[in-house]
PDB file of C-alpha atoms in Angstrom:
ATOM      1  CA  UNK J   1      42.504  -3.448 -36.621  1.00 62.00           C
ATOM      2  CA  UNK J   2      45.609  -4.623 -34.855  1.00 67.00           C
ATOM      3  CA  UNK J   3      46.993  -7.880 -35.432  1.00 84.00           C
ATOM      4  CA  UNK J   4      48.226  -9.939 -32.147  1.00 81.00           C
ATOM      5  CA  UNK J   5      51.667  -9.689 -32.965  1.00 86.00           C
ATOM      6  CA  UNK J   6      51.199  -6.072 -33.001  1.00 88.00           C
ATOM      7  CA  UNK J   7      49.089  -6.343 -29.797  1.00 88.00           C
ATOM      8  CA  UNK J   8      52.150  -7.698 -28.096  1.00 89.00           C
ATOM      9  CA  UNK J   9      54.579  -5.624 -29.275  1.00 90.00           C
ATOM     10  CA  UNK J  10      52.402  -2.474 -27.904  1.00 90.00           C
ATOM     11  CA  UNK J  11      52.224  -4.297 -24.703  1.00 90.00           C
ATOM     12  CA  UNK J  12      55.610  -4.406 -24.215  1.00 89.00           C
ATOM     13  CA  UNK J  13      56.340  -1.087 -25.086  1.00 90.00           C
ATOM     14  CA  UNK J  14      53.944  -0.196 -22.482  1.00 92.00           C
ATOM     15  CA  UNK J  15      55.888  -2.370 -20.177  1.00 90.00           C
ATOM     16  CA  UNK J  16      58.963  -0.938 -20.937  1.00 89.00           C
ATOM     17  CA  UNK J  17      58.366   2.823 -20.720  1.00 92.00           C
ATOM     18  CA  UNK J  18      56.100   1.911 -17.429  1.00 93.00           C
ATOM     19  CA  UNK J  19      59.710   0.447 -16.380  1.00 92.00           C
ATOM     20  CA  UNK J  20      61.368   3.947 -17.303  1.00 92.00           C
ATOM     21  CA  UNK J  21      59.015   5.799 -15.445  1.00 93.00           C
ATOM     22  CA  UNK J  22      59.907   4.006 -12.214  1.00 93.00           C
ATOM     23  CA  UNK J  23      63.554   4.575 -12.996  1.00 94.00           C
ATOM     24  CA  UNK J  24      62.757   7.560 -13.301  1.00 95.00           C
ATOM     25  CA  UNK J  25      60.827   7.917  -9.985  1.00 95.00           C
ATOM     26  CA  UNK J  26      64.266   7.163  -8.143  1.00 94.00           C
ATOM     27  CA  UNK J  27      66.720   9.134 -10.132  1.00 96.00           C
ATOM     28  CA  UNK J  28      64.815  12.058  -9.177  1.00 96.00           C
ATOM     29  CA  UNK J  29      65.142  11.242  -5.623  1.00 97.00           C
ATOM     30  CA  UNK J  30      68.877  10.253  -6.070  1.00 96.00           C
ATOM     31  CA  UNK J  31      70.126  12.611  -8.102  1.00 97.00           C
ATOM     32  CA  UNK J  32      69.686  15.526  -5.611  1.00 97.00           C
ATOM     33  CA  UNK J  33      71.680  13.576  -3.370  1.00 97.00           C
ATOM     34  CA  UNK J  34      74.441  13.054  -5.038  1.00 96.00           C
ATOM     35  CA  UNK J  35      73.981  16.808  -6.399  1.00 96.00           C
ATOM     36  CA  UNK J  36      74.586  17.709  -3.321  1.00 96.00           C
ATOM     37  CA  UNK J  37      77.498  15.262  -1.917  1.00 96.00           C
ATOM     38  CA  UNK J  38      79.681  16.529  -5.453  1.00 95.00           C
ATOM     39  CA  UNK J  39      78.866  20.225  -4.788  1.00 93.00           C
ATOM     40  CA  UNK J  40      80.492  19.871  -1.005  1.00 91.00           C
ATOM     41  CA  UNK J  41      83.393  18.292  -2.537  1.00 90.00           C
ATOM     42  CA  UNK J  42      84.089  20.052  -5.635  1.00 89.00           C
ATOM     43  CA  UNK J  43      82.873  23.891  -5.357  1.00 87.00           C
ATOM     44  CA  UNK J  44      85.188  26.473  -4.305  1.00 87.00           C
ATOM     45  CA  UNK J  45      84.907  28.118  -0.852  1.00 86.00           C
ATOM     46  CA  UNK J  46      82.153  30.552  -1.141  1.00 91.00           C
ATOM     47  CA  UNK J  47      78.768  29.927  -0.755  1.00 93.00           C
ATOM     48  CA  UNK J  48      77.756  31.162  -3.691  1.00 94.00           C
ATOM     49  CA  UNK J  49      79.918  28.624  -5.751  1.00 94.00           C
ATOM     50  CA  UNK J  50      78.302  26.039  -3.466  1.00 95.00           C
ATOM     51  CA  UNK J  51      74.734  27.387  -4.520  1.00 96.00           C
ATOM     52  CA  UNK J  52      75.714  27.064  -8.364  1.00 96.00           C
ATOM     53  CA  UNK J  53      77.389  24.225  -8.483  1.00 96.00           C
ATOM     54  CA  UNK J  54      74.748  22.015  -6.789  1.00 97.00           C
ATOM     55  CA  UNK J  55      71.862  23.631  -9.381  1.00 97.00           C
ATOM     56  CA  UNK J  56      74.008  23.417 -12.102  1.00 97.00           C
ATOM     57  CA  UNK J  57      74.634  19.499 -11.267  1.00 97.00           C
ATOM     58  CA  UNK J  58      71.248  18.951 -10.273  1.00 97.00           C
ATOM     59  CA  UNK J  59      70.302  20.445 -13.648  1.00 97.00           C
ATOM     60  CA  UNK J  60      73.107  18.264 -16.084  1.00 97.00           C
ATOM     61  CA  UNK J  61      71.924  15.338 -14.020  1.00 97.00           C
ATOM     62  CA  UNK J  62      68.135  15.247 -14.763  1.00 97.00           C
ATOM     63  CA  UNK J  63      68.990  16.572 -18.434  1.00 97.00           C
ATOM     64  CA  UNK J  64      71.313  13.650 -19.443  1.00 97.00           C
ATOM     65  CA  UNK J  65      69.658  11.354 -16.986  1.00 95.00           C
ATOM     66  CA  UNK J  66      66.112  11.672 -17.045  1.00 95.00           C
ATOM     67  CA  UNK J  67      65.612  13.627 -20.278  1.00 95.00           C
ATOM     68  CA  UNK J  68      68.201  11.859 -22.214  1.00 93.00           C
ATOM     69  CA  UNK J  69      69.452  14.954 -23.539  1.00 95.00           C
ATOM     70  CA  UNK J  70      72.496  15.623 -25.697  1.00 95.00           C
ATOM     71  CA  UNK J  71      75.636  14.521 -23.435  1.00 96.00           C
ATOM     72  CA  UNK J  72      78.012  16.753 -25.115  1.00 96.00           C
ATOM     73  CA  UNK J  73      75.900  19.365 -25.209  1.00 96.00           C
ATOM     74  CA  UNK J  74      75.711  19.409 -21.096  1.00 96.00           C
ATOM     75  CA  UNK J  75      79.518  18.813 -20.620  1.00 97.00           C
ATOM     76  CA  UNK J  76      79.989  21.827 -22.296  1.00 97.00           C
ATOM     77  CA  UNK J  77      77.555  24.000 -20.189  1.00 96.00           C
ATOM     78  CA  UNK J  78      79.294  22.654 -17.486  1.00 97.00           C
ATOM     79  CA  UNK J  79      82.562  23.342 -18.607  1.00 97.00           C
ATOM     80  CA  UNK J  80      81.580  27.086 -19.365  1.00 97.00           C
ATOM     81  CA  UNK J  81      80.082  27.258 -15.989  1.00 97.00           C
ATOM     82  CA  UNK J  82      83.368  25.938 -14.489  1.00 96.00           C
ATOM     83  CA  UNK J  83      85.817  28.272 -15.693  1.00 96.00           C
ATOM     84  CA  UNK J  84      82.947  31.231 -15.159  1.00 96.00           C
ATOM     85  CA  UNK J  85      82.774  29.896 -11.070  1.00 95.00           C
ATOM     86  CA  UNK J  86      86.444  29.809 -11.255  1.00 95.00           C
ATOM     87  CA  UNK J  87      87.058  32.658 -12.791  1.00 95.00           C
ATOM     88  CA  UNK J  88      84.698  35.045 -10.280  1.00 94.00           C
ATOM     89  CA  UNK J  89      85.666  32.554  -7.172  1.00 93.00           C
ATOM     90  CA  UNK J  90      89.749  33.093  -7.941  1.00 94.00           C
ATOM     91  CA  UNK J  91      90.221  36.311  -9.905  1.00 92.00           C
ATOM     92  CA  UNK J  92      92.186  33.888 -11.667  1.00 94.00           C
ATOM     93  CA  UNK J  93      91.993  30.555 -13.068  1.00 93.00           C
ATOM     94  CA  UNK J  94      94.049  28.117 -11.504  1.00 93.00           C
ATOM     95  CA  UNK J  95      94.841  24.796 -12.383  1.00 92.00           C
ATOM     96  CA  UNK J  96      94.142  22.523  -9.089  1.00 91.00           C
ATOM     97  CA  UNK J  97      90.605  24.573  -8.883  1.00 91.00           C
ATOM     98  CA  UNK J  98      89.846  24.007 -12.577  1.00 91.00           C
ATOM     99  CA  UNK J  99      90.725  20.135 -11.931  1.00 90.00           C
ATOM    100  CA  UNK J 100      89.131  19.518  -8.920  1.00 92.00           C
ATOM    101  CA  UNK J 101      85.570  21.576  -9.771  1.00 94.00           C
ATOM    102  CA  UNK J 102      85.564  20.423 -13.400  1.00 94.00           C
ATOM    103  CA  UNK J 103      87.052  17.247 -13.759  1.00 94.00           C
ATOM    104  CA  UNK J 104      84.776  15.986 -10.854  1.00 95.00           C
ATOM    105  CA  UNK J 105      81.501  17.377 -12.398  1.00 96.00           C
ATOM    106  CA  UNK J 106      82.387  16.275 -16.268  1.00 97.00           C
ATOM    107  CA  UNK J 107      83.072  13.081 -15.058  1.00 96.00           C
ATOM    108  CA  UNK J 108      80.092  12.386 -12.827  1.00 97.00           C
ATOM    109  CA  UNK J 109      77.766  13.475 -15.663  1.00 97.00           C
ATOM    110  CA  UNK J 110      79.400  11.656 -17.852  1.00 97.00           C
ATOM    111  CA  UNK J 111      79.037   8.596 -16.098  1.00 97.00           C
ATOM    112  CA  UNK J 112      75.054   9.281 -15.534  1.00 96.00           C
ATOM    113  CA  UNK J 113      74.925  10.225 -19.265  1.00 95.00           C
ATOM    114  CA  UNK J 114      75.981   6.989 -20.643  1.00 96.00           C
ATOM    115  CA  UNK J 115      75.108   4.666 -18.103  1.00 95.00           C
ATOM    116  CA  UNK J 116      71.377   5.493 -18.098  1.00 93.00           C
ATOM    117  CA  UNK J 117      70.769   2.767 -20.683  1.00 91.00           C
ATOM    118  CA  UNK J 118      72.136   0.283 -18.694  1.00 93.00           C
ATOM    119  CA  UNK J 119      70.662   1.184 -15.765  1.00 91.00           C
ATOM    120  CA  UNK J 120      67.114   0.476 -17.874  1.00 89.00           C
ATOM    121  CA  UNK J 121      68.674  -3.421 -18.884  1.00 90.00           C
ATOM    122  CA  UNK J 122      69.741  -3.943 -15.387  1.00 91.00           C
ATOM    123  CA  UNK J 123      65.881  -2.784 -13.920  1.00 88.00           C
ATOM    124  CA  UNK J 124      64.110  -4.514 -16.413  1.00 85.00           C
ATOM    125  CA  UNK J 125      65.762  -7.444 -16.189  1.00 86.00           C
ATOM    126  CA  UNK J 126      65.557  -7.404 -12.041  1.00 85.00           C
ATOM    127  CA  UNK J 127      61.878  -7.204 -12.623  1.00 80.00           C
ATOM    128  CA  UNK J 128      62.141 -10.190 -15.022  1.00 75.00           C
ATOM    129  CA  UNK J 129      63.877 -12.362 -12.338  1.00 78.00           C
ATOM    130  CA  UNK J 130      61.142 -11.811 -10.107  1.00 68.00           C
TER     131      UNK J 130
END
């Protein structure tokens, strides 16, 4: 038997994870997006580096950002993957590619990573003003 304080703690819960899901709902539409708009800017100039980097953001994003995954863990996949692109793009690794291709990705994640709480506060309390 539940007691009504309990009963209205569930139903918020309930609110608040049906809140998530719509979150959720557009980060999956807008993370593609922007997936796309960083790959055109920061892979190098093959098409293959274009391919990679745009899964490999598309990937980090939903993991950090959807799946709340470990940050750190994600920054460093996308740090290997950097110097790897790099590497086979370059024959080399030099330093304006290794700025521009991972300084823009670990960055971007980043910001997704730790801003996803907020972007929950910020819904939830939209909805609340309505």
């Amino acid at each position: 038997m539940t007691q009504p304080d309990q009963k209205e703690m569930f139903e918020q819960l309930d609110k608040q994870r049906q809140q998530q899901l719509r979150v959720d709902r557009i980060l999956k539409v807008v993370f593609p997006i922007t997936a796309f708009l960083l790959c055109v800017i920061c892979a190098n100039y093959n098409w293959q580096s274009t391919v990679g980097t745009f899964l490999v953001l598309v990937i980090a994003f939903y993991a950090v950002g959807i799946k709340r995954m470990n940050l750190y863990m994600a920054l460093a996949m996308i740090a290997v993957y950097c110097f790897i692109d790099i590497f086979l793009s370059y024959g080399s690794i030099p330093p304006s590619a290794l700025g521009r291709q991972m300084g823009t990705m670990l960055t971007f994640v980043g910001i997704i990573g730790i801003s996803r709480p907020y972007i929950d506060r910020w819904y939830a309390s939209s909805i609340d003003k309505l």
